[in-house]
């Protein structure tokens, strides 16, 4: 009698190591994780990227000083090296919006070719950037010394509230009333122009003048009106 063979059995399933299963899981899910991270980074980048601003009108520069200088002094020289002008002040402020200088307690000095000296003082001054034009404001005093010595009496004095000085031309002028002392008398003028190089003083607009009588001559009238443009030249 023949013996029956045992029924065939299925092959035994092989258990995979844990490390291999972890590697297989990572291989399956890592691309998904990377895509999710990339999508999140792209969203964050778009959200935090600054947006282009619409064009704005350019704001006008403010009238504020960009620098200050205390106890300053500016000098000007001619082409031959001769000192022609000096500007002195206790404090100077520069405004970049219009390139102007604001000066506290300014003093302007102009030196003539013959050694004469013109000194102008005021409470406040305004100048352009290169100092070629200076406006003096408030209690303006101008004195001319023919020998250049301020310790000697001046031969011409001007008093007013405004003065416009042109430093290279050594010329001063004012469109406001002023008091002029010199040439043997005193004048109240409505406007004037004085040229330091020629010593010529011109005034117009009418005014009043009082002159001292010469010795041995009859006394002049106490006041004489000047209605036409007049000029006087210093010796």
Coordinates of C-alpha atoms in Angstrom, one line a residue:
X1 CA 0.0 0.0 0.0
X2 CA 1.4 3.2 -1.1
X3 CA 1.9 6.0 1.4
X4 CA 0.1 9.4 0.7
X5 CA 2.4 12.4 0.3
X6 CA 1.6 15.3 2.7
X7 CA -0.3 18.2 1.1
X8 CA 1.8 21.0 -0.3
X9 CA 2.3 23.9 2.0
X10 CA 2.7 27.6 0.9
X11 CA 6.1 29.1 1.3
X12 CA 6.7 30.8 4.7
X13 CA 6.4 34.7 4.5
X14 CA 9.6 36.3 5.3
X15 CA 9.4 39.0 7.9
X16 CA 11.2 42.2 6.7
X17 CA 13.5 44.0 9.0
X18 CA 12.3 47.2 10.8
X19 CA 15.0 49.3 9.3
X20 CA 14.0 48.3 5.8
X21 CA 10.4 49.2 6.5
X22 CA 11.3 52.6 7.8
X23 CA 13.4 53.2 4.7
X24 CA 10.5 52.2 2.5
X25 CA 8.1 54.5 4.3
X26 CA 10.5 57.4 4.1
X27 CA 11.0 56.8 0.4
X28 CA 7.2 57.0 -0.1
X29 CA 6.4 60.1 2.1
X30 CA 9.6 62.3 1.8
X31 CA 8.6 63.7 -1.7
X32 CA 5.2 64.6 -0.3
X33 CA 6.7 66.3 2.7
X34 CA 9.1 68.2 0.5
X35 CA 6.3 69.4 -1.8
X36 CA 4.3 70.5 1.2
X37 CA 7.3 72.4 2.6
X38 CA 7.9 74.0 -0.8
X39 CA 4.3 75.1 -1.0
X40 CA 4.3 76.6 2.5
X41 CA 7.6 78.5 1.8
X42 CA 6.1 79.8 -1.5
X43 CA 3.0 81.1 0.3
X44 CA 5.2 82.8 3.0
X45 CA 7.4 84.4 0.4
X46 CA 4.4 85.8 -1.5
X47 CA 2.8 87.1 1.7
X48 CA 6.0 88.9 2.9
X49 CA 7.2 90.3 -0.4
X50 CA 6.8 94.1 -0.3
X51 CA 4.3 95.3 -2.8
X52 CA 5.3 98.0 -5.4
X53 CA 4.1 101.4 -4.1
X54 CA 2.2 103.7 -6.3
X55 CA 4.2 106.8 -7.4
X56 CA 4.0 109.6 -4.9
X57 CA 4.5 113.3 -5.4
X58 CA 8.0 114.4 -4.4
X59 CA 7.8 116.2 -1.1
X60 CA 9.2 119.7 -1.1
X61 CA 12.4 120.0 1.0
X62 CA 11.9 121.5 4.4
X63 CA 13.5 124.8 5.3
X64 CA 15.8 123.4 8.0
X65 CA 19.5 123.9 8.5
X66 CA 21.8 121.1 7.7
X67 CA 24.8 122.5 9.6
X68 CA 25.7 125.3 12.0
X69 CA 28.9 127.2 12.7
X70 CA 29.7 129.4 15.7
X71 CA 32.1 132.3 15.7
X72 CA 32.6 132.1 11.9
X73 CA 34.4 134.4 9.5
X74 CA 34.4 134.4 5.7
X75 CA 36.9 136.4 3.6
X76 CA 36.9 137.4 -0.1
X77 CA 40.0 138.3 -2.1
X78 CA 40.5 139.9 -5.5
X79 CA 42.3 138.3 -8.4
X80 CA 45.5 139.9 -7.3
X81 CA 45.2 138.5 -3.8
X82 CA 44.0 141.7 -2.1
X83 CA 41.5 141.4 0.7
X84 CA 38.2 143.0 -0.4
X85 CA 35.6 141.8 2.1
X86 CA 35.0 140.0 5.3
X87 CA 31.8 138.6 6.9
X88 CA 31.8 137.9 10.6
X89 CA 29.0 136.5 12.8
X90 CA 28.3 134.8 16.1
X91 CA 26.4 131.9 14.5
X92 CA 25.7 130.9 10.9
X93 CA 23.1 128.4 9.7
X94 CA 23.0 126.9 6.2
X95 CA 19.7 126.0 4.6
X96 CA 20.1 123.5 1.7
X97 CA 16.6 124.0 0.2
X98 CA 17.6 127.4 -1.2
X99 CA 21.3 127.4 -0.5
X100 CA 21.2 130.4 1.9
X101 CA 23.0 131.4 5.0
X102 CA 21.4 132.9 8.1
X103 CA 23.7 134.9 10.3
X104 CA 23.3 136.2 13.8
X105 CA 24.9 139.6 14.7
X106 CA 26.7 139.9 11.4
X107 CA 29.4 142.4 10.7
X108 CA 30.4 143.1 7.1
X109 CA 33.7 144.8 6.2
X110 CA 34.7 146.1 2.8
X111 CA 38.2 147.2 2.0
X112 CA 38.8 149.8 -0.7
X113 CA 41.8 150.2 -3.0
X114 CA 42.9 153.4 -1.2
X115 CA 42.9 151.8 2.2
X116 CA 39.4 153.0 3.2
X117 CA 37.3 150.7 5.3
X118 CA 33.5 150.3 5.4
X119 CA 32.0 148.5 8.4
X120 CA 28.3 147.5 8.6
X121 CA 26.6 145.8 11.6
X122 CA 23.1 144.5 12.1
X123 CA 21.0 142.2 14.3
X124 CA 20.5 139.5 11.6
X125 CA 21.8 138.8 8.1
X126 CA 20.9 136.7 5.1
X127 CA 23.4 135.6 2.5
X128 CA 23.5 133.5 -0.6
X129 CA 25.7 130.4 -0.7
X130 CA 28.9 132.0 -1.8
X131 CA 28.6 135.2 0.3
X132 CA 28.6 137.5 -2.7
X133 CA 25.3 139.2 -1.6
X134 CA 24.3 139.9 2.0
X135 CA 21.2 141.4 3.4
X136 CA 21.4 143.1 6.8
X137 CA 18.2 143.5 8.8
X138 CA 17.4 145.2 12.1
X139 CA 19.3 148.2 13.6
X140 CA 21.7 148.5 10.7
X141 CA 24.7 150.7 11.2
X142 CA 27.2 151.6 8.5
X143 CA 30.4 153.6 9.1
X144 CA 33.2 154.6 6.6
X145 CA 36.7 155.2 7.8
X146 CA 38.8 156.9 5.1
X147 CA 42.1 155.8 6.5
X148 CA 41.0 152.3 7.4
X149 CA 41.4 152.9 11.1
X150 CA 38.2 152.2 13.1
X151 CA 39.6 154.1 16.1
X152 CA 39.3 157.4 14.2
X153 CA 36.0 159.2 13.6
X154 CA 34.1 158.0 10.5
X155 CA 33.5 160.5 7.7
X156 CA 30.2 158.8 6.7
X157 CA 27.5 157.1 8.8
X158 CA 24.3 155.3 7.7
X159 CA 21.5 154.1 10.0
X160 CA 18.4 152.2 9.0
X161 CA 16.6 148.9 9.2
X162 CA 17.6 147.2 6.0
X163 CA 20.7 147.1 3.8
X164 CA 21.6 145.0 0.7
X165 CA 25.3 144.6 0.2
X166 CA 27.0 143.4 -3.0
X167 CA 30.4 142.3 -1.7
X168 CA 32.4 141.9 -5.0
X169 CA 31.2 145.3 -6.3
X170 CA 31.6 146.8 -2.9
X171 CA 28.2 148.5 -3.2
X172 CA 25.4 148.8 -0.6
X173 CA 21.9 150.0 -1.2
X174 CA 18.5 150.2 0.5
X175 CA 14.9 150.8 -0.6
X176 CA 13.9 151.7 2.9
X177 CA 14.3 155.1 4.7
X178 CA 17.7 155.7 6.3
X179 CA 19.6 158.5 8.2
X180 CA 22.8 159.7 6.7
X181 CA 25.4 161.6 8.7
X182 CA 28.4 163.1 6.8
X183 CA 29.5 165.8 4.3
X184 CA 28.9 168.4 7.0
X185 CA 25.3 167.6 7.6
X186 CA 22.5 165.1 8.3
X187 CA 20.0 163.7 5.8
X188 CA 16.8 161.7 6.1
X189 CA 16.5 159.8 2.8
X190 CA 13.9 157.3 1.5
X191 CA 16.4 155.2 -0.5
X192 CA 20.1 155.3 -1.3
X193 CA 23.0 153.6 -3.2
X194 CA 26.6 153.8 -2.0
X195 CA 29.6 152.8 -4.1
X196 CA 32.6 152.1 -2.0
X197 CA 35.0 152.0 -4.9
X198 CA 34.1 155.5 -6.1
X199 CA 32.9 157.0 -2.8
X200 CA 29.7 158.1 -4.5
X201 CA 26.5 158.3 -2.5
X202 CA 23.2 158.5 -4.4
X203 CA 19.7 158.9 -2.9
X204 CA 16.3 159.5 -4.4
X205 CA 12.6 159.5 -3.5
X206 CA 12.7 162.8 -1.5
X207 CA 13.9 163.5 2.0
X208 CA 15.2 166.2 4.3
X209 CA 18.7 167.5 4.9
X210 CA 20.3 169.7 7.5
X211 CA 23.8 171.2 7.0
X212 CA 25.9 173.2 9.4
X213 CA 26.7 176.8 8.4
X214 CA 30.3 177.5 7.3
X215 CA 32.3 179.8 9.5
X216 CA 31.8 183.5 8.5
X217 CA 28.7 182.6 6.3
X218 CA 25.1 183.1 7.0
X219 CA 23.4 180.1 8.6
X220 CA 21.5 178.0 6.2
X221 CA 17.9 177.0 6.6
X222 CA 17.5 174.3 9.3
X223 CA 16.0 171.9 6.8
X224 CA 16.1 171.6 3.0
X225 CA 13.9 169.2 1.1
X226 CA 15.4 166.9 -1.5
X227 CA 12.9 165.9 -4.1
X228 CA 15.0 165.0 -7.1
X229 CA 17.6 162.2 -7.3
X230 CA 20.8 163.5 -5.7
X231 CA 24.3 162.2 -5.5
X232 CA 27.3 163.2 -3.5
X233 CA 30.9 162.0 -3.8
X234 CA 33.2 161.5 -0.9
X235 CA 36.7 163.0 -1.3

